[in-house]
CSV table of C-alpha atoms in Angstrom, one decimal:
chain,number,residue,atom,x,y,z
A,1,MET,CA,90.5,106.4,85.5
A,2,LEU,CA,92.8,107.5,87.5
A,3,LYS,CA,94.7,105.7,90.5
A,4,ASN,CA,96.8,107.6,93.7
A,5,PHE,CA,93.6,108.4,95.0
A,6,TRP,CA,91.5,107.8,97.9
A,7,TYR,CA,88.6,106.2,96.7
A,8,ALA,CA,84.9,106.5,99.0
A,9,VAL,CA,83.5,102.4,98.3
A,10,GLU,CA,81.6,101.3,100.8
A,11,PHE,CA,79.0,102.9,103.8
A,12,SER,CA,81.3,102.0,106.5
A,13,ASP,CA,78.2,100.3,108.4
A,14,LYS,CA,78.1,97.8,105.6
A,15,VAL,CA,81.5,96.0,106.2
A,16,THR,CA,81.4,93.6,108.5
A,17,THR,CA,83.9,90.2,109.8
A,18,LYS,CA,82.4,88.6,106.7
A,19,PRO,CA,84.6,89.2,103.9
A,20,ALA,CA,82.8,91.1,101.2
A,21,ARG,CA,83.5,91.4,97.2
A,22,LEU,CA,83.4,95.0,96.3
A,23,THR,CA,85.1,96.3,92.2
A,24,VAL,CA,86.5,99.4,91.7
A,25,LEU,CA,88.1,101.3,89.0
A,26,GLY,CA,88.0,97.4,87.2
A,27,GLN,CA,89.8,95.4,89.7
A,28,TYR,CA,88.2,93.1,93.1
A,29,LEU,CA,89.1,93.6,96.1
A,30,VAL,CA,88.0,92.1,99.6
A,31,VAL,CA,86.8,93.9,102.4
A,32,TYR,CA,86.3,93.2,105.8
A,33,ARG,CA,86.3,94.0,109.3
A,34,THR,CA,89.0,92.6,112.2
A,35,PRO,CA,86.8,91.1,115.1
A,36,LYS,CA,89.4,92.4,117.5
A,37,GLN,CA,89.7,95.6,116.9
A,38,GLY,CA,87.0,96.8,114.4
A,39,ARG,CA,90.1,97.9,111.6
A,40,VAL,CA,88.6,97.7,107.9
A,41,VAL,CA,90.8,95.3,105.9
A,42,ALA,CA,91.1,95.7,101.9
A,43,LEU,CA,93.0,93.1,99.8
A,44,SER,CA,93.3,91.8,96.4
A,45,ASP,CA,90.6,89.4,96.2
A,46,LEU,CA,92.6,87.3,94.4
A,47,CYS,CA,94.5,84.4,96.3
A,48,VAL,CA,98.3,84.0,94.9
A,49,HIS,CA,97.9,80.3,95.0
A,50,ARG,CA,95.7,79.2,92.3
A,51,GLY,CA,93.9,82.5,91.9
A,52,ALA,CA,90.8,81.6,94.3
A,53,ALA,CA,88.7,84.4,95.5
A,54,LEU,CA,88.9,85.5,98.9
A,55,SER,CA,85.7,87.1,99.2
A,56,GLY,CA,85.0,83.9,99.6
A,57,GLY,CA,86.5,82.8,102.2
A,58,TRP,CA,86.4,83.4,105.9
A,59,LEU,CA,88.4,85.0,109.2
A,60,ASN,CA,90.6,83.5,111.8
A,61,ASP,CA,90.9,86.0,114.2
A,62,ASP,CA,92.1,88.9,112.2
A,63,LYS,CA,93.4,87.0,109.0
A,64,ILE,CA,91.9,85.9,106.2
A,65,VAL,CA,91.7,82.1,105.3
A,66,CYS,CA,91.6,81.0,101.1
A,67,PRO,CA,88.4,78.9,100.6
A,68,TYR,CA,90.2,76.7,98.5
A,69,HIS,CA,93.6,75.3,100.3
A,70,GLY,CA,93.2,77.1,103.0
A,71,TRP,CA,96.0,79.9,103.0
A,72,GLU,CA,95.7,82.4,106.0
A,73,TYR,CA,96.6,86.0,104.6
A,74,GLU,CA,97.4,88.6,107.2
A,75,PRO,CA,95.8,92.2,106.9
A,76,ASP,CA,99.4,93.5,105.3
A,77,GLY,CA,98.5,90.8,102.5
A,78,ALA,CA,101.6,88.8,103.6
A,79,CYS,CA,100.6,84.6,103.9
A,80,SER,CA,100.9,83.3,107.6
A,81,LYS,CA,99.7,79.9,106.8
A,82,ILE,CA,99.7,77.8,104.3
A,83,PRO,CA,97.8,74.4,105.7
A,84,ALA,CA,99.8,71.7,103.0
A,85,ASN,CA,103.1,71.9,104.6
A,86,LEU,CA,104.8,70.0,106.4
A,87,PRO,CA,106.6,70.8,110.0
A,88,GLY,CA,109.2,73.4,109.3
A,89,ARG,CA,108.3,74.1,105.9
A,90,GLY,CA,108.8,77.8,105.2
A,91,ILE,CA,106.7,80.1,103.4
A,92,PRO,CA,107.7,81.6,99.9
A,93,LYS,CA,108.7,85.0,100.2
A,94,LYS,CA,105.6,85.1,96.9
A,95,ALA,CA,103.2,84.1,98.9
A,96,ARG,CA,101.4,87.6,99.2
A,97,VAL,CA,98.4,89.8,97.9
A,98,ASP,CA,98.1,93.3,97.4
A,99,SER,CA,97.1,95.3,100.6
A,100,TYR,CA,95.4,98.4,100.0
A,101,PRO,CA,95.6,101.3,103.0
A,102,VAL,CA,92.1,101.9,104.4
A,103,GLN,CA,90.9,105.1,106.6
A,104,GLU,CA,86.9,105.6,107.5
A,105,LYS,CA,85.4,108.9,107.7
A,106,TYR,CA,82.0,110.9,106.6
A,107,GLY,CA,80.4,107.0,107.1
A,108,PHE,CA,82.7,106.1,104.6
A,109,VAL,CA,85.3,103.1,104.1
A,110,TRP,CA,87.9,104.6,101.7
A,111,VAL,CA,91.0,103.3,99.8
A,112,PHE,CA,93.7,104.5,98.5
A,113,MET,CA,94.3,102.8,95.3
A,114,GLY,CA,97.7,103.4,94.1
A,115,ASP,CA,101.9,103.0,95.3
A,116,LEU,CA,102.4,106.4,96.4
A,117,PRO,CA,103.8,107.1,100.1
A,118,GLU,CA,101.8,108.4,102.7
A,119,GLU,CA,103.8,111.8,102.3
A,120,GLU,CA,102.5,111.9,98.8
A,121,ARG,CA,99.1,110.9,98.9
A,122,PRO,CA,96.7,113.6,97.4
A,123,PRO,CA,94.2,114.5,100.8
A,124,MET,CA,91.6,112.8,101.4
A,125,PRO,CA,88.4,115.6,100.2
A,126,VAL,CA,87.0,118.2,102.9
A,127,TRP,CA,83.0,117.8,103.4
A,128,PRO,CA,82.3,120.3,106.6
A,129,GLU,CA,78.9,119.5,107.3
A,130,PHE,CA,79.9,116.5,108.6
A,131,ASP,CA,81.0,118.2,111.7
A,132,ASP,CA,77.2,119.8,111.7
A,133,LEU,CA,75.1,116.9,112.0
A,134,VAL,CA,71.3,116.1,114.2
A,135,GLU,CA,72.9,112.9,115.6
A,136,ASN,CA,75.9,115.7,117.7
A,137,GLY,CA,73.7,118.1,117.9
A,138,GLY,CA,73.8,120.2,114.4
A,139,LYS,CA,71.7,120.9,112.3
A,140,PHE,CA,72.2,118.6,109.4
A,141,ARG,CA,70.8,115.3,108.6
A,142,THR,CA,71.3,112.9,106.2
A,143,VAL,CA,69.8,109.8,104.3
A,144,THR,CA,72.1,107.4,102.0
A,145,GLY,CA,71.1,105.7,98.6
A,146,GLU,CA,73.2,104.1,95.7
A,147,PHE,CA,72.1,103.9,92.2
A,148,LEU,CA,74.2,101.9,89.1
A,149,TRP,CA,74.7,103.4,86.2
A,150,LYS,CA,75.6,102.6,82.5
A,151,ALA,CA,77.7,105.0,82.0
A,152,ASN,CA,81.5,106.4,82.2
A,153,TYR,CA,82.1,107.6,86.0
A,154,GLU,CA,83.7,110.8,83.8
A,155,ARG,CA,80.6,111.3,82.2
A,156,ILE,CA,78.2,111.2,84.8
A,157,LEU,CA,81.1,113.9,87.1
A,158,GLU,CA,80.3,116.4,84.2
A,159,ASN,CA,76.7,115.8,84.6
A,160,GLY,CA,76.9,116.6,88.1
A,161,CYS,CA,78.4,120.2,87.6
A,162,ASP,CA,76.9,120.9,85.0
A,163,ILE,CA,74.3,123.9,85.4
A,164,ALA,CA,73.1,124.0,82.4
A,165,HIS,CA,71.2,120.7,81.3
A,166,ALA,CA,68.6,121.6,84.9
A,167,PRO,CA,65.9,123.0,83.0
A,168,PHE,CA,65.5,120.3,80.5
A,169,VAL,CA,66.9,117.2,82.2
A,170,HIS,CA,64.5,118.1,85.3
A,171,ALA,CA,62.2,120.1,84.3
A,172,GLY,CA,59.2,121.1,86.8
A,173,ARG,CA,61.4,119.3,89.2
A,174,PHE,CA,63.8,121.9,90.2
A,175,GLY,CA,64.8,123.0,86.5
A,176,ASN,CA,63.3,125.9,85.2
A,177,PRO,CA,62.4,125.6,81.1
A,178,ASP,CA,60.9,129.3,81.3
A,179,MET,CA,64.5,130.6,82.4
A,180,PRO,CA,67.3,128.3,81.1
A,181,GLN,CA,69.7,130.8,81.0
A,182,VAL,CA,73.5,129.8,83.4
A,183,PRO,CA,74.8,133.4,84.7
A,184,ASP,CA,78.5,134.3,83.7
A,185,TYR,CA,80.4,132.3,87.2
A,186,GLU,CA,83.9,132.2,87.9
A,187,VAL,CA,85.2,129.2,89.3
A,188,GLU,CA,86.4,129.0,92.4
A,189,HIS,CA,89.3,126.1,93.3
A,190,PRO,CA,89.5,126.0,97.2
A,191,ASP,CA,92.5,124.1,96.9
A,192,GLU,CA,94.2,121.7,93.3
A,193,TRP,CA,92.3,118.7,93.6
A,194,SER,CA,88.5,120.7,93.4
A,195,ALA,CA,86.4,123.1,91.6
A,196,PHE,CA,83.4,124.9,92.4
A,197,ALA,CA,80.4,126.9,90.1
A,198,THR,CA,78.1,129.3,91.8
A,199,VAL,CA,75.1,130.6,90.3
A,200,ASP,CA,71.7,132.4,91.2
A,201,LEU,CA,68.6,129.9,89.7
A,202,HIS,CA,65.4,130.6,89.7
A,203,PRO,CA,63.5,127.1,90.4
A,204,PRO,CA,59.8,126.3,89.5
A,205,LYS,CA,56.9,126.5,92.5
A,206,PRO,CA,58.0,123.4,94.3
A,207,SER,CA,55.3,120.5,94.8
A,208,GLY,CA,54.4,118.0,96.9
A,209,LEU,CA,55.9,118.4,100.7
A,210,TRP,CA,57.9,121.0,99.6
A,211,GLY,CA,55.0,122.3,98.2
A,212,LYS,CA,53.1,122.8,101.5
A,213,PHE,CA,55.7,125.3,102.6
A,214,GLY,CA,55.2,127.7,99.4
A,215,ARG,CA,54.4,130.7,100.9
A,216,LEU,CA,58.0,131.1,102.0
A,217,LEU,CA,59.0,131.0,98.9
A,218,GLY,CA,56.0,133.3,97.1
A,219,ASN,CA,53.7,132.0,94.2
A,220,ASP,CA,54.9,134.7,91.5
A,221,LEU,CA,58.2,133.6,90.3
A,222,LYS,CA,59.4,137.0,89.1
A,223,LYS,CA,59.0,138.2,92.8
A,224,ARG,CA,60.6,135.2,94.3
A,225,PRO,CA,64.2,135.4,95.3
A,226,PRO,CA,66.6,133.4,93.8
A,227,VAL,CA,68.2,130.0,94.5
A,228,THR,CA,72.3,130.4,95.4
A,229,THR,CA,73.0,127.3,93.9
A,230,SER,CA,76.9,125.3,93.9
A,231,ALA,CA,78.5,122.7,92.4
A,232,GLY,CA,81.7,121.0,91.4
A,233,TRP,CA,83.7,118.4,91.7
A,234,MET,CA,86.4,116.8,93.5
A,235,LEU,CA,88.7,114.4,92.8
A,236,PRO,CA,89.1,112.0,91.7
A,237,ASN,CA,85.5,111.2,91.4
A,238,MET,CA,83.1,113.2,93.7
A,239,ILE,CA,80.0,115.5,92.8
A,240,LYS,CA,78.9,118.0,95.4
A,241,LEU,CA,75.9,120.3,95.1
A,242,HIS,CA,74.8,123.2,97.5
A,243,VAL,CA,71.5,124.1,96.8
A,244,ARG,CA,70.7,127.5,99.7
A,245,LEU,CA,66.7,127.6,99.5
A,246,PRO,CA,65.0,130.1,101.5
A,247,ILE,CA,63.9,126.9,104.1
A,248,GLY,CA,67.3,125.7,104.7
A,249,ASP,CA,69.7,124.4,102.6
A,250,MET,CA,70.6,121.1,100.9
A,251,VAL,CA,73.8,119.4,100.0
A,252,ILE,CA,74.2,115.9,97.9
A,253,TYR,CA,77.6,114.3,98.3
A,254,ASP,CA,78.1,111.3,95.2
A,255,THR,CA,81.1,109.2,95.0
A,256,ASN,CA,81.3,108.2,91.7
A,257,ILE,CA,83.0,104.6,91.6
A,258,PRO,CA,84.1,103.2,88.5
A,259,ILE,CA,83.2,99.4,88.3
A,260,ASP,CA,84.7,99.7,85.3
A,261,GLU,CA,85.0,102.2,82.2
A,262,THR,CA,81.4,102.0,81.3
A,263,THR,CA,79.4,100.9,84.7
A,264,THR,CA,79.6,103.2,87.8
A,265,LEU,CA,78.0,102.6,90.8
A,266,VAL,CA,77.5,106.2,93.0
A,267,LYS,CA,77.0,106.4,96.6
A,268,TRP,CA,75.2,109.4,98.0
A,269,VAL,CA,74.7,111.5,100.8
A,270,ALA,CA,72.2,113.9,101.0
A,271,LEU,CA,71.8,116.0,104.0
A,272,ARG,CA,69.4,118.8,104.8
A,273,THR,CA,69.2,121.6,107.3
A,274,PHE,CA,64.8,121.3,107.3
A,275,PHE,CA,62.2,119.3,107.8
A,276,THR,CA,65.0,116.9,110.2
A,277,GLY,CA,62.5,114.5,111.4
A,278,LYS,CA,62.6,111.3,110.3
A,279,TRP,CA,59.1,111.1,109.2
A,280,ALA,CA,60.4,113.3,106.1
A,281,ASP,CA,63.5,111.0,105.3
A,282,LYS,CA,61.8,109.2,103.0
A,283,ASP,CA,60.5,111.6,100.7
A,284,ALA,CA,64.5,112.9,100.8
A,285,VAL,CA,65.5,109.4,99.5
A,286,ASN,CA,62.7,109.2,96.4
A,287,ARG,CA,64.1,113.1,95.6
A,288,THR,CA,67.2,112.2,95.3
A,289,MET,CA,66.7,109.4,93.2
A,290,ARG,CA,64.5,110.3,90.7
A,291,ILE,CA,67.3,113.3,90.0
A,292,PHE,CA,69.1,110.0,89.5
A,293,TYR,CA,66.7,108.4,87.3
A,294,GLU,CA,65.9,111.6,85.2
A,295,ASP,CA,69.4,111.9,84.7
A,296,ALA,CA,70.7,108.4,83.6
A,297,ALA,CA,67.6,108.2,81.0
A,298,VAL,CA,70.0,111.1,79.2
A,299,VAL,CA,73.3,110.1,80.6
A,300,ASP,CA,73.5,106.4,79.8
A,301,LYS,CA,73.3,106.7,76.3
A,302,VAL,CA,75.7,109.8,75.1
A,303,ARG,CA,78.4,108.8,72.8
A,304,PRO,CA,81.1,108.3,73.1
A,305,GLU,CA,80.7,106.6,76.3
A,306,LEU,CA,84.4,107.7,77.5
A,307,LEU,CA,84.8,111.7,78.1
A,308,PRO,CA,87.5,112.6,74.7
A,309,PHE,CA,91.3,114.2,76.3
A,310,ASP,CA,91.0,116.7,73.1
A,311,LEU,CA,89.6,119.6,74.1
A,312,GLY,CA,88.4,120.0,70.6
A,313,ALA,CA,86.5,116.9,69.9
A,314,GLU,CA,84.0,118.2,72.1
A,315,LEU,CA,82.3,121.8,71.8
A,316,HIS,CA,81.8,123.8,74.8
A,317,ILE,CA,80.3,127.4,75.2
A,318,LYS,CA,80.7,130.0,78.0
A,319,SER,CA,78.7,127.5,80.9
A,320,ASP,CA,80.7,124.4,80.3
A,321,ILE,CA,83.8,126.2,81.8
A,322,ILE,CA,83.0,124.2,84.9
A,323,ALA,CA,84.3,120.8,83.0
A,324,VAL,CA,86.6,122.3,80.9
A,325,GLU,CA,88.0,123.0,83.9
A,326,TYR,CA,88.1,119.2,84.8
A,327,ARG,CA,89.3,117.6,81.9
A,328,ARG,CA,92.4,120.1,81.8
A,329,ARG,CA,93.6,119.1,85.3
A,330,ARG,CA,92.8,115.1,84.1
A,331,GLN,CA,95.3,115.8,81.6
A,332,GLU,CA,97.6,117.2,83.8
A,333,LEU,CA,97.0,114.0,86.6
A,334,ALA,CA,97.6,111.9,83.3
A,335,ASP,CA,100.7,113.8,82.2
A,336,LYS,CA,102.3,113.0,86.0
A,337,GLY,CA,101.2,109.4,85.1
A,338,TRP,CA,98.1,108.7,87.1
A,339,LEU,CA,95.9,107.3,84.6
A,340,LEU,CA,95.5,103.9,84.4
A,341,SER,CA,97.5,102.2,81.6
A,342,GLU,CA,98.8,98.9,80.2
A,343,ASP,CA,100.9,98.6,83.2
A,344,ASP,CA,98.0,98.6,85.0
A,345,PHE,CA,95.9,95.5,83.1
A,346,ILE,CA,96.2,91.6,83.1
A,347,THR,CA,94.7,89.5,80.7
A,348,GLY,CA,93.1,86.1,81.4
A,349,ASP,CA,92.9,82.9,78.6
A,350,VAL,CA,89.7,81.9,78.4
A,351,PRO,CA,88.0,84.4,77.8
A,352,ARG,CA,90.5,86.7,77.0
A,353,ARG,CA,89.2,89.3,79.3
A,354,THR,CA,91.1,92.3,81.4
A,355,ALA,CA,91.2,92.9,84.9
A,356,THR,CA,92.9,95.4,87.2
A,357,VAL,CA,96.1,95.1,89.6
A,358,ILE,CA,96.6,98.4,90.4
A,359,PRO,CA,100.2,98.1,92.7
A,360,SER,CA,100.0,98.7,96.4
A,361,PRO,CA,102.4,100.6,98.7
A,362,ALA,CA,103.7,97.3,99.7
A,363,ARG,CA,105.1,96.9,96.2
A,364,ARG,CA,107.3,100.0,96.4
A,365,GLU,CA,109.0,99.6,99.5
A,366,SER,CA,109.7,96.1,98.6
A,367,PRO,CA,111.2,96.6,95.2
A,368,GLU,CA,112.4,92.7,95.5
A,369,LEU,CA,108.9,91.7,95.3
A,370,SER,CA,107.8,93.7,92.7
A,371,ARG,CA,106.4,90.8,90.8
A,372,ALA,CA,105.6,88.6,94.1
A,373,TRP,CA,101.8,89.7,93.7
A,374,VAL,CA,101.4,88.8,89.5
A,375,HIS,CA,100.3,85.6,88.3
A,376,LYS,CA,103.0,85.2,85.3
A,377,ALA,CA,101.5,82.4,82.7
A,378,ARG,CA,104.5,80.1,82.3
A,379,GLY,CA,102.6,77.6,80.3
A,380,GLU,CA,99.3,77.7,78.5
A,381,HIS,CA,96.9,75.5,77.3
A,382,PRO,CA,97.2,74.1,74.1
A,383,THR,CA,94.3,75.9,72.2
A,384,VAL,CA,95.6,79.4,73.7
A,385,ALA,CA,99.6,78.8,72.6
A,386,ALA,CA,97.7,77.7,69.0
A,387,SER,CA,95.3,80.4,68.6
A,388,ARG,CA,99.0,82.7,69.4
A,389,LEU,CA,100.5,81.5,66.2
A,390,MET,CA,97.7,82.4,64.1
A,391,ASP,CA,97.1,85.7,66.6
A,392,PRO,CA,100.6,86.4,67.5
A,393,SER,CA,100.2,89.1,70.5
A,394,PRO,CA,102.4,90.1,73.8
A,395,GLU,CA,103.3,87.4,76.6
A,396,ASP,CA,99.4,87.3,79.0
A,397,GLU,CA,99.8,87.3,82.5
A,398,THR,CA,96.9,85.7,83.7
A,399,PRO,CA,94.4,87.3,87.0
């Protein structure tokens, strides 16, 4: 899993003044919208005092209140009130939690999961269709949804860019088993953070609502014009599919949110320039969800679950170039130290689970407090200490 990127973690209209827990890269976040300015805040969902979940608390103006002992945290993560303190007693400098940069764009809340200063951060992706929405007088109408996978997000990412699977996984829908060949293509790189493949495909005769307009496409497959399709990845976890149909354009954006290494929550937006009335929204949602169900039936069972780092570990052919490009780029980022590592994980006591704690920009800005956010285990329960004598392991830190 990659850090130091912007992650689209939730639809903007789902974030309110009621604190909510989200899980990203194995880390719990609490997100909320400030009552006065409506700004979205993202903090580590862990009170530094006794480890309570801040998402179970409430807001006092722009501050979030811990439900356990009432500690209040500012949007920047610093504790500003400890109710148990007597008057005049100060607040420890270590009383703070990680606060992550947040932006709202394309109808999503984006959180920067890393500690890079602003000038060094990769840019957010460009989704140009959002400048041309129907509600603003444009041509694209949108529907949204989400889907939970029991698969690694990188396997899902490659599936979304894979052209050769459509005739078999989506046969009869938009994949054509009678014409499974994938034309040769060149990988397009709009920037250093994305890659796309564009090919001409021959989908089967449409059915359902689209089939009623089949006369626009023609019934003779050989005489029907090909459908130009682009598919590609946008780092760290996004897929874009653009299908140019004779009746208009269809574009789908997926943000594949890693809950953990083998669980992924996809939040998607589907845009279309045809059937732009509200009456067609249900059909657009159902068609998109059927695609996810068909893909998940295969991808959830792929082994190994995690994408190999060794390019030689799996067989690649010409049509897999877009996936190979992703694996090479991932290796470059791993060499830069952008993959989650042991430094980003801490281990609990009972059960011996692990959790992610990604450093925020404030840690880099205040090196003297770099350990302030981490609960160091200064004493252990006797049973844990005894088990360590039987099975020695490095000193643990508890989330």
